[in-house]
Amino acid sequence: MGVVPPRQVAVLSVANYDDICAEAGSESGKAIVAALREFAVSCGVDPGHMRRFEDNTLLLRLDALPREEFLSAIGRMIVGAHDLALPSHIPPTCPQPKVRVGAMSERALRSFVNDAAADLLAYMDHMDCSAVFLAGDELDIWQSLEATGIEFLSHEQLKRMDPFTGLLKVERFVALLQEVLDHLDEFGDDVKLLYFDIDDFKSFNRAFDHDEGDKLLLHVAHEIRHEFPTDIAAHLSVDRFAVLTNSRDVVRKCAAIHERVREFRETFAPEVKCGIFELEPAIGNAHVAIDCAKRACEHTKGRYDIVCHFFDADLKERLFIRRYVARNAELAIHEHWIKTYAQPVISTESGDLCHFEALARWDDPKRGLLSPAMFIPTLEDAHLIHKLDMCVLADVCKYLSECRQTGRPYVSASVNLSRLDFELCDAVSAVKDACARWQIPHELVAIEVTESALDEKNMLRHEMDRLRENGFEVWMDDFGCGYSSLNLLKDYEFDVLKVDMEFLRDMEGNERSKTIVASVISMAQSLGIRTLVEGVETTTQRSFLRDIGCDMMQGYLFGKPRPLGDDLLE
Ligand code: C2E
Ligand code: MG
Ligand code: MG
């Protein structure tokens, strides 16, 4: 038993409480907070140590718990909060609650300015994270939680935040922005909201130290002030800043800030990027406006050629779809809008159909067919992806079972699983259960996981081993499109390597691409792994793959994804 931490406090909050009340009524909002309370009790919190802090927020005292129980209670809250069981009377249109969990020592809480918990929640909102742990003297406790990928920040750092940069605090900025939005006609039609973010500030902090990180933040604040001396500027959260301006010269100013911030360190040029949102009367809410500017800023991520980006019609449409998908995800699954499509996989040697890949489509009654790129990331964010994946799996099993019963010829299938599936549910058991239910032999089902799902920490190693021990094949999807493909080959055992279609894009006439694909195939062969190349569109590509001994091919040349049950080959 370790030391009992001094007076620990946790905050549980429904971040989208206002949305829920607007969509499903305030009774639903209240019922969800009541469910949250029960959930906290089930995590080991004494009901007597709990009080409602705001409409959407519960403050929990955890200090009565011994250290191990305290850690496990927090752990259970983080994991379970995403899957909060909702009271049955809540209407199906109700958005999925986004529960945030935060914790800190009461001492840290008290040393904050007023409304500390509200500060914390606002901070979490802006960091878009579900949990924040603030460490004071109890560093060792939090360090053991750090492994879970939770934001980690000293409360000292947080406490200094705004007096520290000299810019406005986030609450004040939001209030001012709201005022401007409410009277936009008086301010003219060219008011812009600028959202600045330092690319990969975490790496900078890691590469140097917190003092150096603080200096960089001060430098950014200084440069923003320098370019926008008379405008409203704020420090939103750790490495994010905002400006409200009617300057017509914002692009040049952003470029100037970017340039001077890059000069901060020679060996590690930090990049500060900016999203620009031109305020419009239709956006009535300050938080929505900030979100739009933030999305525009996200658009610049990983692009070295873009310093700033406007929130344009394309982003607007994407944001709309995102919201729409998030709000209707449960309904889509329930109402069978999610359809399973199948794309043929061809044996290179025989030219025959040998397998198919199941791919999800969202067949929306209002918006038509949506592609996975439009809904998979949102479902992952909403922690609903496992539900979709299990629907696709059930469809595949059902289809194979019908073929087997009616004597229709069939081939094995692969199903894509997301990394989160393994965290949100016992995916391996779910796959086994689906096969048992439809009496499908395990060798007929392969599981595709992408490289990005398997990080280098080997977190999913055990799950992948379990799949293979149970007779399922594990196929590595999109091989070569990330950074760690080769490392993963060292750490995991795969049955098939699916080479990313990007390799074929410029293959014709590019000898280097050909050499790379041929080497990947030959390396896989020497490791005893079968190979499949995706995105085959031309007969030249087909001949080349045949020549280099690739085992299987998939692509529009053989067939596009079609509704499961239709003939797979054109
Ligand atoms: P993926 O698993 O790599 O699937 C292959 C994607 O390439 C599919 O896109 C397919 O339609 C497309 N494709 C196949 N042949 C060609 C070709 O010759 N040319 C071109 N340009 N494209 C081709 P799709 O269906 O849009 O899926 C995109 C990604 O979404 C998938 O990539 C997969 O990572 C994910 N996804 C799809 N369905 C599911 C699902 O049920 N669950 C999960 N977790 N992810 C899914
Ligand atoms: Mg796939
Ligand atoms: Mg792929």
Coordinates of C-alpha atoms in Angstrom, one line a residue, residues 95-570:
P95 CA -26.6 13.3 -28.5
Q96 CA -24.1 11.0 -27.0
P97 CA -22.9 12.6 -23.8
K98 CA -19.3 13.7 -23.8
V99 CA -18.1 13.1 -20.3
R100 CA -14.9 14.8 -19.1
V101 CA -12.9 13.6 -16.1
G102 CA -10.4 15.7 -14.3
A103 CA -8.6 15.3 -11.0
M104 CA -6.3 17.2 -8.8
S105 CA -5.4 17.6 -5.2
E106 CA -7.7 19.7 -3.1
R107 CA -4.7 21.8 -2.2
A108 CA -4.0 22.5 -5.8
L109 CA -7.7 23.2 -6.3
R110 CA -7.7 25.8 -3.5
S111 CA -4.6 27.5 -4.7
F112 CA -6.3 28.3 -7.9
V113 CA -8.1 31.5 -8.5
N114 CA -11.8 31.5 -8.0
D115 CA -13.9 28.9 -9.8
A116 CA -10.9 26.6 -10.1
A117 CA -13.0 23.6 -11.3
A118 CA -14.6 25.8 -14.0
D119 CA -11.1 26.9 -15.1
L120 CA -10.1 23.3 -15.3
L121 CA -13.2 22.3 -17.4
A122 CA -12.7 25.3 -19.7
Y123 CA -9.1 24.2 -20.1
M124 CA -10.1 20.6 -20.9
D125 CA -12.6 21.9 -23.4
H126 CA -9.9 23.9 -25.2
M127 CA -7.4 21.1 -25.2
D128 CA -10.2 18.8 -26.4
C129 CA -9.1 16.1 -24.0
S130 CA -11.2 14.0 -21.7
A131 CA -8.9 14.0 -18.7
V132 CA -6.5 16.4 -17.1
F133 CA -4.4 15.6 -14.2
L134 CA -2.7 18.3 -12.4
A135 CA 0.3 17.4 -10.4
G136 CA 1.4 19.3 -7.4
D137 CA 3.5 17.5 -4.8
E138 CA 2.0 14.2 -5.6
L139 CA 4.0 13.8 -8.8
D140 CA 4.6 10.1 -8.3
I141 CA 0.9 9.2 -8.4
W142 CA 0.3 11.1 -11.5
Q143 CA 3.3 9.7 -13.2
S144 CA 1.8 6.3 -13.1
L145 CA -1.3 7.7 -14.9
E146 CA 0.8 9.4 -17.5
A147 CA 1.2 6.1 -19.4
T148 CA -2.5 6.2 -20.3
G149 CA -1.7 9.2 -22.6
I150 CA -3.5 11.7 -20.4
E151 CA -2.6 15.4 -20.6
F152 CA 0.0 16.1 -17.9
L153 CA 0.7 19.5 -16.7
S154 CA 2.0 21.0 -13.4
H155 CA -0.6 23.1 -11.7
E156 CA 2.1 25.7 -11.2
Q157 CA 2.3 26.0 -15.0
L158 CA -1.4 26.3 -15.3
K159 CA -1.8 28.8 -12.5
R160 CA 0.6 31.2 -14.1
M161 CA -1.0 30.9 -17.5
D162 CA -2.6 34.2 -18.0
P163 CA -0.8 36.6 -15.7
F164 CA 2.1 34.9 -17.3
T165 CA 1.5 35.9 -20.9
G166 CA -0.2 39.1 -20.2
L167 CA -3.0 38.3 -22.6
L168 CA -6.7 37.9 -21.8
K169 CA -7.9 34.9 -19.9
V170 CA -10.1 32.6 -21.9
E171 CA -13.4 33.4 -20.0
R172 CA -13.0 37.1 -20.6
F173 CA -12.2 36.5 -24.3
V174 CA -15.2 34.3 -24.8
A175 CA -17.4 36.9 -23.1
L176 CA -16.1 39.6 -25.4
L177 CA -16.4 37.5 -28.5
Q178 CA -20.0 36.8 -27.5
E179 CA -20.6 40.5 -27.2
V180 CA -19.2 41.1 -30.6
L181 CA -21.3 38.3 -32.1
D182 CA -24.4 39.7 -30.5
H183 CA -23.8 43.1 -32.0
L184 CA -22.0 42.2 -35.2
D185 CA -23.8 44.8 -37.3
E186 CA -22.2 47.5 -35.1
F187 CA -18.7 46.1 -35.6
G188 CA -18.8 45.8 -39.4
D189 CA -18.6 42.8 -41.6
D190 CA -14.9 42.1 -41.5
V191 CA -14.3 41.0 -38.0
K192 CA -12.0 37.9 -37.9
L193 CA -11.3 35.4 -35.2
L194 CA -7.8 34.1 -35.4
Y195 CA -6.9 30.8 -33.6
F196 CA -3.1 30.2 -33.1
D197 CA -1.7 26.8 -32.2
I198 CA 1.9 25.7 -31.8
D199 CA 2.5 22.6 -33.8
D200 CA 3.6 19.7 -31.6
F201 CA 4.3 21.8 -28.5
K202 CA 4.5 18.6 -26.5
S203 CA 7.6 17.5 -28.5
F204 CA 9.2 20.9 -27.9
N205 CA 8.6 20.5 -24.1
R206 CA 10.0 17.0 -24.2
A207 CA 13.0 17.9 -26.3
F208 CA 14.0 20.8 -24.0
D209 CA 12.4 21.4 -20.6
H210 CA 9.4 23.2 -19.2
D211 CA 11.3 26.5 -18.6
E212 CA 12.3 26.6 -22.3
G213 CA 8.6 25.7 -23.2
D214 CA 7.5 28.6 -21.1
K215 CA 9.9 30.9 -22.9
L216 CA 8.5 29.8 -26.2
L217 CA 5.0 30.5 -25.0
L218 CA 6.0 34.0 -23.9
H219 CA 7.7 34.6 -27.2
V220 CA 4.6 33.6 -29.2
A221 CA 2.4 35.8 -26.9
H222 CA 4.9 38.7 -27.5
E223 CA 4.9 38.2 -31.3
I224 CA 1.1 38.1 -31.4
R225 CA 0.9 41.3 -29.3
H226 CA 3.5 42.9 -31.6
E227 CA 1.5 42.3 -34.8
F228 CA -1.9 43.0 -33.2
P229 CA -1.1 45.8 -30.7
T230 CA -4.6 47.2 -30.4
D231 CA -6.7 44.1 -31.0
I232 CA -8.2 41.7 -28.5
A233 CA -5.7 38.9 -27.9
A234 CA -6.1 36.0 -25.5
H235 CA -4.2 33.0 -24.2
L236 CA -6.8 30.2 -24.6
S237 CA -4.9 27.3 -23.2
V238 CA -1.3 26.0 -23.0
D239 CA -0.2 26.5 -26.6
R240 CA -3.2 28.1 -28.1
F241 CA -3.9 31.8 -28.5
A242 CA -6.7 33.8 -30.1
V243 CA -7.1 37.3 -31.6
L244 CA -10.2 39.2 -32.6
T245 CA -9.4 41.8 -35.2
N246 CA -10.8 43.7 -38.2
S247 CA -7.3 44.1 -39.7
R248 CA -7.4 43.5 -43.5
D249 CA -3.8 42.3 -43.4
V250 CA -4.2 39.1 -41.3
V251 CA -2.4 36.7 -43.7
R252 CA 0.7 38.8 -43.8
K253 CA 0.6 39.3 -40.0
C254 CA 0.2 35.5 -39.5
A255 CA 3.2 34.9 -41.8
A256 CA 5.3 37.4 -39.9
I257 CA 4.4 35.7 -36.5
H258 CA 5.2 32.3 -38.0
E259 CA 8.5 33.5 -39.3
R260 CA 9.7 35.1 -36.1
V261 CA 8.6 32.1 -33.9
R262 CA 10.6 29.8 -36.2
E263 CA 13.6 31.8 -35.3
F264 CA 13.2 31.2 -31.6
R265 CA 15.5 28.2 -31.7
E266 CA 17.9 27.2 -34.4
T267 CA 17.9 23.5 -33.8
F268 CA 14.1 23.1 -33.4
A269 CA 12.1 25.6 -35.4
P270 CA 8.7 25.8 -33.7
E271 CA 5.8 26.4 -36.0
V272 CA 2.9 28.5 -35.0
K273 CA -0.1 28.0 -37.3
C274 CA -3.3 30.0 -37.6
G275 CA -7.0 29.3 -38.4
I276 CA -9.1 32.3 -39.5
F277 CA -12.8 32.5 -39.1
E278 CA -14.6 35.5 -40.5
L279 CA -17.5 36.2 -38.1
E280 CA -20.9 35.9 -39.5
P281 CA -24.3 36.6 -37.9
A282 CA -25.5 33.1 -38.3
I283 CA -22.9 31.9 -35.8
G284 CA -24.5 33.1 -32.7
N285 CA -22.3 31.3 -30.2
A286 CA -18.7 32.2 -29.2
H287 CA -17.7 28.6 -28.6
V288 CA -18.9 27.6 -32.1
A289 CA -16.9 30.5 -33.6
I290 CA -13.8 29.4 -31.7
D291 CA -14.4 25.8 -32.9
C292 CA -14.7 27.0 -36.5
A293 CA -11.3 28.9 -36.3
K294 CA -9.8 25.8 -34.6
R295 CA -10.9 23.5 -37.4
A296 CA -9.4 25.9 -39.9
C297 CA -6.2 25.8 -37.9
E298 CA -6.2 22.0 -37.9
H299 CA -6.3 22.1 -41.6
T300 CA -2.7 23.4 -41.6
K301 CA -1.4 20.5 -39.5
G302 CA 1.4 18.5 -41.0
R303 CA 1.5 20.9 -44.0
Y304 CA 4.8 22.8 -44.2
D305 CA 3.5 25.0 -47.1
I306 CA 0.6 26.5 -45.2
V307 CA 0.9 29.0 -42.3
C308 CA -2.8 29.9 -42.0
H309 CA -6.1 28.8 -43.4
F310 CA -9.6 30.3 -43.6
F311 CA -12.6 28.5 -42.5
D312 CA -14.0 28.1 -46.0
A313 CA -17.1 26.4 -47.5
D314 CA -15.4 23.1 -47.7
L315 CA -14.5 23.0 -44.0
K316 CA -18.0 24.3 -43.2
E317 CA -19.5 21.3 -45.1
R318 CA -17.1 18.9 -43.3
L319 CA -17.9 20.4 -39.9
F320 CA -21.6 20.1 -40.7
I321 CA -21.2 16.4 -41.7
R322 CA -19.1 15.7 -38.6
R323 CA -21.8 17.2 -36.3
Y324 CA -24.5 15.4 -38.2
V325 CA -22.7 12.1 -38.0
A326 CA -21.9 12.5 -34.3
R327 CA -25.6 13.3 -33.5
N328 CA -27.0 10.5 -35.6
A329 CA -24.5 7.8 -35.1
E330 CA -26.7 5.7 -32.7
L331 CA -29.7 6.2 -34.9
A332 CA -27.7 5.2 -38.0
I333 CA -26.7 1.9 -36.4
H334 CA -30.1 1.3 -35.0
E335 CA -32.0 2.1 -38.2
H336 CA -29.5 0.1 -40.4
W337 CA -28.3 3.1 -42.4
I338 CA -24.8 1.5 -42.0
K339 CA -24.5 -0.9 -45.0
T340 CA -21.8 -3.4 -45.6
Y341 CA -20.1 -3.3 -49.0
A342 CA -17.6 -5.9 -50.3
Q343 CA -14.6 -5.5 -52.6
P344 CA -13.1 -8.5 -54.3
V345 CA -9.5 -9.7 -53.7
I346 CA -8.0 -11.6 -56.6
S347 CA -5.3 -14.4 -56.5
T348 CA -2.5 -13.2 -58.7
E349 CA -1.5 -16.6 -59.7
S350 CA -4.9 -17.9 -60.8
G351 CA -6.7 -14.6 -61.5
D352 CA -9.7 -15.9 -59.5
L353 CA -11.6 -14.3 -56.7
C354 CA -10.1 -15.6 -53.4
H355 CA -11.3 -13.2 -50.7
F356 CA -13.3 -10.0 -50.1
E357 CA -12.9 -7.0 -47.9
A358 CA -15.9 -5.7 -46.0
L359 CA -16.2 -1.9 -46.1
A360 CA -18.7 0.2 -44.3
R361 CA -21.0 2.8 -46.0
W362 CA -23.4 5.1 -44.3
D363 CA -26.6 5.2 -46.5
D364 CA -28.2 8.3 -45.2
P365 CA -31.9 9.0 -45.9
K366 CA -31.2 12.7 -46.4
R367 CA -27.6 12.9 -47.6
G368 CA -27.1 9.8 -49.6
L369 CA -24.1 7.5 -49.4
L370 CA -21.3 8.8 -47.1
S371 CA -17.8 7.3 -47.4
P372 CA -15.9 6.0 -44.4
A373 CA -13.6 9.0 -44.4
M374 CA -16.6 11.1 -43.5
F375 CA -17.8 9.0 -40.5
I376 CA -15.1 6.7 -39.2
P377 CA -13.0 9.4 -37.5
T378 CA -16.1 11.0 -36.0
L379 CA -17.3 7.6 -34.7
E380 CA -13.9 7.0 -33.2
D381 CA -14.1 10.4 -31.5
A382 CA -17.5 9.6 -30.2
H383 CA -16.3 6.2 -29.0
L384 CA -19.0 4.4 -31.1
I385 CA -16.7 2.8 -33.6
H386 CA -16.9 -0.6 -32.0
K387 CA -20.7 -0.6 -32.6
L388 CA -20.2 0.0 -36.3
D389 CA -17.5 -2.6 -36.6
M390 CA -19.5 -5.2 -34.9
C391 CA -22.5 -4.5 -37.3
V392 CA -20.2 -5.0 -40.3
L393 CA -18.8 -8.2 -38.7
A394 CA -22.4 -9.5 -38.1
D395 CA -23.3 -8.7 -41.7
V396 CA -20.3 -10.6 -43.0
C397 CA -21.0 -13.7 -40.7
K398 CA -24.7 -13.7 -41.7
Y399 CA -23.8 -13.5 -45.4
L400 CA -21.3 -16.3 -45.1
S401 CA -23.7 -18.4 -43.2
E402 CA -26.5 -17.9 -45.8
C403 CA -24.0 -18.9 -48.6
R404 CA -23.0 -22.0 -46.6
Q405 CA -26.6 -23.0 -46.1
T406 CA -27.8 -22.4 -49.6
G407 CA -24.8 -23.8 -51.3
R408 CA -23.8 -20.5 -52.9
P409 CA -20.1 -20.3 -53.6
Y410 CA -18.2 -18.1 -51.2
V411 CA -14.7 -16.9 -50.2
S412 CA -13.1 -15.8 -47.0
A413 CA -13.6 -12.2 -45.8
S414 CA -11.7 -9.5 -44.0
V415 CA -13.1 -7.0 -41.6
N416 CA -11.4 -3.7 -40.6
L417 CA -11.1 -3.1 -36.9
S418 CA -10.0 0.2 -35.3
R419 CA -7.6 0.4 -32.5
L420 CA -10.3 1.8 -30.3
D421 CA -12.4 -1.4 -30.7
F422 CA -9.9 -3.2 -28.5
E423 CA -10.2 -0.5 -25.9
L424 CA -13.9 0.0 -26.0
C425 CA -14.9 -3.6 -25.9
D426 CA -13.4 -7.1 -25.8
A427 CA -13.1 -7.2 -29.5
V428 CA -11.5 -10.6 -29.7
S429 CA -14.4 -12.2 -27.8
A430 CA -16.9 -10.2 -29.8
V431 CA -15.4 -11.6 -33.1
K432 CA -15.5 -15.1 -31.6
D433 CA -19.1 -14.7 -30.5
A434 CA -20.2 -13.5 -33.9
C435 CA -18.6 -16.5 -35.6
A436 CA -20.2 -18.8 -33.0
R437 CA -23.6 -17.3 -33.5
W438 CA -23.5 -17.8 -37.3
Q439 CA -21.4 -21.0 -37.1
I440 CA -18.6 -19.5 -39.2
P441 CA -15.2 -21.3 -39.1
H442 CA -12.6 -18.8 -37.8
E443 CA -10.3 -19.3 -40.9
L444 CA -13.0 -17.6 -43.0
V445 CA -12.5 -14.3 -41.2
A446 CA -9.4 -12.1 -41.3
I447 CA -9.0 -9.0 -39.2
E448 CA -7.4 -6.0 -40.8
V449 CA -5.7 -3.5 -38.6
T450 CA -3.8 -0.5 -39.8
E451 CA -0.3 0.4 -38.9
S452 CA -1.5 3.5 -37.0
A453 CA -3.6 1.2 -34.8
L454 CA -0.6 -0.7 -33.6
D455 CA 1.7 1.7 -32.0
E456 CA 5.2 0.9 -31.1
K457 CA 4.4 0.3 -27.5
N458 CA 3.0 -3.1 -28.3
M459 CA -0.2 -2.3 -26.6
L460 CA -2.2 -4.5 -28.9
R461 CA 0.3 -7.3 -29.1
H462 CA -1.7 -9.5 -26.7
E463 CA -5.0 -9.0 -28.6
M464 CA -3.4 -9.8 -31.9
D465 CA -1.9 -12.9 -30.4
R466 CA -5.3 -13.9 -29.1
L467 CA -6.8 -13.5 -32.5
R468 CA -4.2 -15.7 -34.1
E469 CA -4.4 -18.3 -31.3
N470 CA -8.1 -18.5 -32.0
G471 CA -7.5 -19.2 -35.7
F472 CA -8.2 -15.8 -37.1
E473 CA -5.8 -14.3 -39.6
V474 CA -4.4 -10.9 -38.8
W475 CA -3.7 -8.7 -41.9
M476 CA -1.7 -5.5 -41.7
D477 CA -3.5 -2.8 -43.6
D478 CA -2.0 0.2 -45.4
F479 CA 1.5 -1.0 -45.0
G480 CA 4.1 1.7 -45.6
C481 CA 1.9 4.7 -45.2
G482 CA 3.1 5.5 -41.7
Y483 CA 6.4 5.8 -40.0
S484 CA 6.7 2.5 -38.1
S485 CA 5.8 -0.1 -40.6
L486 CA 9.1 -1.9 -40.4
N487 CA 9.3 -1.8 -36.6
L488 CA 5.8 -3.3 -36.4
L489 CA 6.9 -6.2 -38.6
K490 CA 9.6 -6.9 -36.0
D491 CA 7.1 -6.8 -33.1
Y492 CA 3.9 -8.4 -34.5
E493 CA 3.1 -11.5 -36.4
F494 CA 1.0 -11.0 -39.5
D495 CA -0.5 -13.4 -42.0
V496 CA -0.9 -10.9 -44.8
L497 CA 0.7 -7.6 -45.5
K498 CA -1.5 -5.2 -47.5
V499 CA 0.7 -2.7 -49.3
D500 CA -0.7 0.8 -49.3
M501 CA -2.2 2.0 -52.6
E502 CA 0.0 5.1 -52.6
F503 CA 2.9 3.0 -53.7
L504 CA 1.1 2.3 -57.0
R505 CA 0.1 5.8 -57.7
D506 CA 3.2 7.0 -59.5
M507 CA 4.5 3.5 -60.3
E508 CA 4.3 3.7 -64.1
G509 CA 7.5 5.4 -65.3
N510 CA 8.9 5.6 -61.8
E511 CA 11.6 2.9 -61.4
R512 CA 12.1 3.8 -57.7
S513 CA 8.5 3.1 -56.8
K514 CA 8.7 -0.3 -58.5
T515 CA 11.9 -1.2 -56.7
I516 CA 10.3 -0.3 -53.4
V517 CA 7.2 -2.4 -54.0
A518 CA 9.3 -5.3 -55.3
S519 CA 11.5 -5.1 -52.2
V520 CA 8.6 -5.0 -49.8
I521 CA 7.1 -8.1 -51.5
S522 CA 10.4 -10.0 -51.3
M523 CA 11.0 -9.0 -47.7
A524 CA 7.5 -10.2 -46.7
Q525 CA 8.2 -13.5 -48.6
S526 CA 11.3 -14.1 -46.6
L527 CA 9.4 -13.5 -43.4
G528 CA 6.8 -16.0 -44.5
I529 CA 4.0 -13.3 -44.8
R530 CA 1.6 -13.4 -47.8
T531 CA 1.2 -10.1 -49.7
L532 CA -1.6 -8.1 -51.2
V533 CA -1.3 -4.8 -53.0
E534 CA -4.3 -2.5 -52.9
G535 CA -5.5 0.1 -55.4
V536 CA -4.7 -1.9 -58.6
E537 CA -6.3 0.1 -61.4
T538 CA -4.4 -0.8 -64.6
T539 CA -3.3 -3.9 -66.4
T540 CA 0.3 -2.7 -66.4
Q541 CA 0.2 -2.6 -62.6
R542 CA -1.4 -6.1 -62.6
S543 CA 1.4 -7.5 -64.8
F544 CA 4.1 -5.9 -62.7
L545 CA 2.6 -7.4 -59.5
R546 CA 2.4 -10.8 -61.1
D547 CA 6.1 -10.5 -62.2
I548 CA 7.3 -9.7 -58.7
G549 CA 5.4 -12.5 -57.0
C550 CA 2.8 -10.6 -55.1
D551 CA 0.1 -13.1 -53.8
M552 CA -3.1 -11.1 -54.0
M553 CA -4.5 -7.9 -55.6
Q554 CA -7.3 -5.6 -54.9
G555 CA -8.5 -2.6 -56.8
Y556 CA -11.0 -1.0 -59.2
L557 CA -9.5 -3.0 -62.0
F558 CA -11.2 -6.1 -60.6
G559 CA -14.1 -4.5 -58.9
K560 CA -15.3 -1.5 -56.8
P561 CA -16.9 -2.1 -53.4
R562 CA -20.5 -3.2 -53.9
P563 CA -23.3 -4.1 -51.6
L564 CA -22.6 -7.3 -49.8
G565 CA -24.5 -10.1 -51.5
D566 CA -24.1 -8.6 -55.1
D567 CA -21.8 -10.4 -57.5
L568 CA -18.3 -9.4 -56.5
L569 CA -16.8 -9.4 -60.0
E570 CA -17.8 -7.1 -62.8

